[in-house]
Amino acid sequence: MFSEPQTPGTFLEDSFSETNPPLSNLKLSGASETSLIQAKLNRRLGPEYVSQRPAPGGGPKLTYIEGWKIIGLANEVFGYNGWSSTVTRLETDFIDMDSESRRWNVGVTAIVKIALKDGTYHEDIGYGTGENLRSKGTALDKAKKEAVTDGVKRALRNFGNLLGLCLYEKSFTQEVVKIKPQLVSEPTRGVPPETRIQSPRY
């Protein structure tokens, strides 16, 4: 579940508590579809959506949301048929083969456009690499998929906090990574989706 968005840089004592209904409980009770979507997008991600990995070359860990999770959230906010993604450009930046190891390194850039059913859209760039792989095809495949996924995530974040924008707020990421995500341990067969799917808490 979510808590109400806080002013950037400030956190209330209960800002991590489950005080708001899940997305599926927000209905069009006199509100327009646009204002309902905006209310969802203003919320922040809960810890079960946030991951960390080492930064390239050292330094602080990078905080991010995985591609499949953000696609699921976009489906929940806009509806599975309420948005679409288009790769408007895909360019290979480099293809190198190490002469000693005979392994391939590839870098690819993708420009991805996310459009809503009302015509609103955002476009952004994604980058992907295939490093130290045995075949050129495998390296290209990995780099292209990574670039497109990165582009989708970067374009979706422009719609609001729930789709990743909150991860650019340093004070938020410092706090959310301290919270242990709640895991759903009971069997999910026969349980309604709104009961078994964990929702973002912010």
Short mmCIF file of C-alpha atoms in Angstrom, two decimals:
data_model
loop_
_atom_site.label_atom_id
_atom_site.label_comp_id
_atom_site.label_asym_id
_atom_site.label_seq_id
_atom_site.Cartn_x
_atom_site.Cartn_y
_atom_site.Cartn_z
CA MET A 1 0.00 0.00 0.00
CA PHE A 2 0.97 3.65 -0.18
CA SER A 3 1.35 6.54 2.18
CA GLU A 4 0.72 10.07 1.03
CA PRO A 5 3.66 11.66 -0.78
CA GLN A 6 5.74 13.83 1.52
CA THR A 7 7.53 17.06 0.78
CA PRO A 8 10.90 16.17 -0.78
CA GLY A 9 13.53 15.72 1.89
CA THR A 10 11.08 15.24 4.79
CA PHE A 11 9.60 12.08 6.26
CA LEU A 12 6.88 11.81 8.83
CA GLU A 13 7.15 9.16 11.53
CA ASP A 14 4.36 7.20 9.90
CA SER A 15 5.37 7.89 6.31
CA PHE A 16 6.32 4.23 5.92
CA SER A 17 3.09 2.87 7.38
CA GLU A 18 0.31 1.35 5.35
CA THR A 19 -2.23 4.17 5.50
CA ASN A 20 -3.62 4.26 1.97
CA PRO A 21 -5.65 1.76 -0.02
CA PRO A 22 -4.03 -0.33 -2.76
CA LEU A 23 -4.27 0.96 -6.34
CA SER A 24 -7.08 -1.47 -7.11
CA ASN A 25 -9.26 0.15 -4.42
CA LEU A 26 -9.05 3.64 -5.95
CA LYS A 27 -12.19 4.07 -8.02
CA LEU A 28 -13.76 6.83 -10.09
CA SER A 29 -15.91 8.20 -7.25
CA GLY A 30 -16.83 11.48 -8.90
CA ALA A 31 -13.23 12.09 -9.96
CA SER A 32 -12.12 12.19 -13.57
CA GLU A 33 -10.00 9.36 -14.92
CA THR A 34 -7.12 11.81 -15.33
CA SER A 35 -7.23 12.96 -11.70
CA LEU A 36 -7.45 9.34 -10.53
CA ILE A 37 -4.36 8.42 -12.56
CA GLN A 38 -2.55 11.51 -11.26
CA ALA A 39 -3.36 10.53 -7.66
CA LYS A 40 -1.82 7.11 -8.29
CA LEU A 41 1.27 8.58 -9.97
CA ASN A 42 1.88 10.97 -7.05
CA ARG A 43 2.50 8.06 -4.69
CA ARG A 44 5.95 6.65 -4.03
CA LEU A 45 7.31 3.15 -4.37
CA GLY A 46 7.38 0.75 -1.44
CA PRO A 47 10.53 -1.21 -0.52
CA GLU A 48 9.35 -4.38 -2.27
CA TYR A 49 9.74 -2.55 -5.59
CA VAL A 50 13.21 -1.13 -4.90
CA SER A 51 16.50 -2.92 -5.62
CA GLN A 52 20.14 -1.95 -5.29
CA ARG A 53 23.31 -2.90 -7.14
CA PRO A 54 26.96 -1.79 -6.98
CA ALA A 55 27.75 1.31 -9.02
CA PRO A 56 30.13 0.84 -11.95
CA GLY A 57 33.63 1.73 -10.79
CA GLY A 58 32.67 1.75 -7.12
CA GLY A 59 30.91 4.47 -5.16
CA PRO A 60 27.46 4.42 -3.58
CA LYS A 61 25.05 1.67 -4.62
CA LEU A 62 22.55 2.44 -7.37
CA THR A 63 18.88 2.26 -6.39
CA TYR A 64 16.50 1.13 -9.15
CA ILE A 65 13.29 -0.69 -10.03
CA GLU A 66 13.42 -3.79 -12.20
CA GLY A 67 11.87 -3.61 -15.67
CA TRP A 68 9.16 -6.23 -15.11
CA LYS A 69 8.01 -4.51 -11.94
CA ILE A 70 7.63 -1.10 -13.55
CA ILE A 71 5.74 -2.60 -16.50
CA GLY A 72 3.36 -4.24 -14.02
CA LEU A 73 2.84 -0.91 -12.25
CA ALA A 74 2.21 0.87 -15.56
CA ASN A 75 -0.44 -1.76 -16.40
CA GLU A 76 -2.01 -1.22 -12.98
CA VAL A 77 -2.08 2.59 -13.33
CA PHE A 78 -2.98 3.04 -17.00
CA GLY A 79 -4.59 -0.33 -17.76
CA TYR A 80 -2.99 -3.01 -19.93
CA ASN A 81 -4.44 -1.33 -23.02
CA GLY A 82 -4.02 2.25 -21.79
CA TRP A 83 -0.38 2.71 -22.78
CA SER A 84 2.14 1.53 -25.34
CA SER A 85 5.88 1.61 -25.92
CA THR A 86 7.64 2.21 -29.23
CA VAL A 87 11.35 1.96 -29.99
CA THR A 88 11.87 5.03 -32.16
CA ARG A 89 15.60 4.50 -32.64
CA LEU A 90 18.08 1.70 -31.92
CA GLU A 91 21.77 2.31 -32.62
CA THR A 92 24.82 0.15 -32.04
CA ASP A 93 27.52 2.36 -30.52
CA PHE A 94 30.34 -0.15 -30.69
CA ILE A 95 31.11 -3.80 -31.41
CA ASP A 96 34.53 -4.99 -30.28
CA MET A 97 36.09 -8.42 -30.15
CA ASP A 98 39.05 -9.03 -27.86
CA SER A 99 41.74 -10.63 -30.05
CA GLU A 100 43.11 -12.75 -27.19
CA SER A 101 39.94 -14.00 -25.49
CA ARG A 102 37.85 -13.98 -28.71
CA ARG A 103 34.98 -12.51 -26.66
CA TRP A 104 32.60 -9.76 -27.73
CA ASN A 105 31.69 -6.41 -26.18
CA VAL A 106 28.75 -4.41 -27.52
CA GLY A 107 27.08 -1.10 -26.61
CA VAL A 108 23.61 -0.10 -27.84
CA THR A 109 21.49 3.06 -27.45
CA ALA A 110 17.68 3.00 -27.68
CA ILE A 111 15.20 5.85 -27.84
CA VAL A 112 11.86 4.69 -26.42
CA LYS A 113 8.50 6.47 -26.54
CA ILE A 114 5.76 5.72 -24.03
CA ALA A 115 2.34 6.92 -25.19
CA LEU A 116 -0.97 6.91 -23.32
CA LYS A 117 -4.32 6.31 -24.97
CA ASP A 118 -5.12 10.05 -24.82
CA GLY A 119 -2.01 10.87 -26.86
CA THR A 120 0.17 12.07 -23.97
CA TYR A 121 3.70 10.72 -24.32
CA HIS A 122 7.23 10.84 -22.96
CA GLU A 123 10.40 9.78 -24.74
CA ASP A 124 13.79 8.96 -23.25
CA ILE A 125 17.09 7.26 -23.96
CA GLY A 126 18.24 3.87 -22.72
CA TYR A 127 21.63 2.21 -22.86
CA GLY A 128 22.65 -1.43 -22.81
CA THR A 129 25.83 -3.47 -23.00
CA GLY A 130 26.81 -7.04 -23.75
CA GLU A 131 30.22 -7.62 -22.20
CA ASN A 132 32.74 -10.44 -22.46
CA LEU A 133 30.36 -12.78 -24.32
CA ARG A 134 31.39 -15.66 -26.58
CA SER A 135 29.25 -14.79 -29.58
CA LYS A 136 28.54 -11.52 -31.36
CA GLY A 137 24.85 -12.39 -31.64
CA THR A 138 24.47 -13.03 -27.92
CA ALA A 139 26.25 -9.78 -27.09
CA LEU A 140 24.03 -7.79 -29.49
CA ASP A 141 20.87 -9.48 -28.19
CA LYS A 142 21.70 -8.72 -24.56
CA ALA A 143 22.69 -5.12 -25.26
CA LYS A 144 19.55 -4.39 -27.31
CA LYS A 145 17.19 -5.84 -24.72
CA GLU A 146 18.96 -3.98 -21.92
CA ALA A 147 18.85 -0.69 -23.85
CA VAL A 148 15.13 -0.98 -24.61
CA THR A 149 14.27 -1.93 -21.00
CA ASP A 150 16.34 1.00 -19.74
CA GLY A 151 14.58 3.32 -22.19
CA VAL A 152 11.15 2.10 -21.08
CA LYS A 153 12.01 2.68 -17.42
CA ARG A 154 13.46 6.13 -18.07
CA ALA A 155 10.47 7.19 -20.17
CA LEU A 156 7.94 5.89 -17.64
CA ARG A 157 9.59 7.76 -14.75
CA ASN A 158 8.60 11.03 -16.43
CA PHE A 159 4.96 10.28 -15.60
CA GLY A 160 5.51 10.47 -11.83
CA ASN A 161 6.82 9.12 -8.54
CA LEU A 162 5.07 5.75 -8.72
CA LEU A 163 6.81 4.91 -12.00
CA GLY A 164 10.32 5.59 -10.72
CA LEU A 165 10.69 9.37 -10.43
CA CYS A 166 10.90 9.11 -6.63
CA LEU A 167 14.14 7.10 -7.01
CA TYR A 168 15.89 10.32 -8.06
CA GLU A 169 15.12 11.85 -4.66
CA LYS A 170 18.17 11.07 -2.52
CA SER A 171 16.46 11.45 0.86
CA PHE A 172 13.72 9.03 -0.23
CA THR A 173 16.10 6.33 -1.48
CA GLN A 174 18.22 6.57 1.68
CA GLU A 175 15.15 5.81 3.80
CA VAL A 176 13.32 3.27 1.65
CA VAL A 177 16.29 0.90 1.39
CA LYS A 178 16.36 0.64 5.20
CA ILE A 179 12.87 -0.91 5.25
CA LYS A 180 12.60 -4.67 4.99
CA PRO A 181 9.97 -5.59 2.37
CA GLN A 182 7.06 -7.71 3.59
CA LEU A 183 7.00 -11.06 1.84
CA VAL A 184 3.85 -12.92 0.93
CA SER A 185 4.41 -16.45 2.20
CA GLU A 186 0.94 -18.02 1.96
CA PRO A 187 -0.09 -19.86 -1.23
CA THR A 188 -1.68 -17.53 -3.79
CA ARG A 189 -3.81 -20.04 -5.73
CA GLY A 190 -7.45 -19.04 -5.52
CA VAL A 191 -6.65 -15.76 -3.74
CA PRO A 192 -7.95 -12.63 -5.48
CA PRO A 193 -5.11 -10.60 -7.10
CA GLU A 194 -5.83 -7.48 -5.04
CA THR A 195 -5.29 -9.56 -1.90
CA ARG A 196 -2.05 -11.26 -2.90
CA ILE A 197 -0.20 -8.55 -4.82
CA GLN A 198 1.88 -6.27 -2.68
CA SER A 199 1.39 -2.62 -3.47
CA PRO A 200 3.87 0.24 -3.15
CA ARG A 201 3.77 1.90 0.26
CA TYR A 202 4.49 5.52 -0.58
#
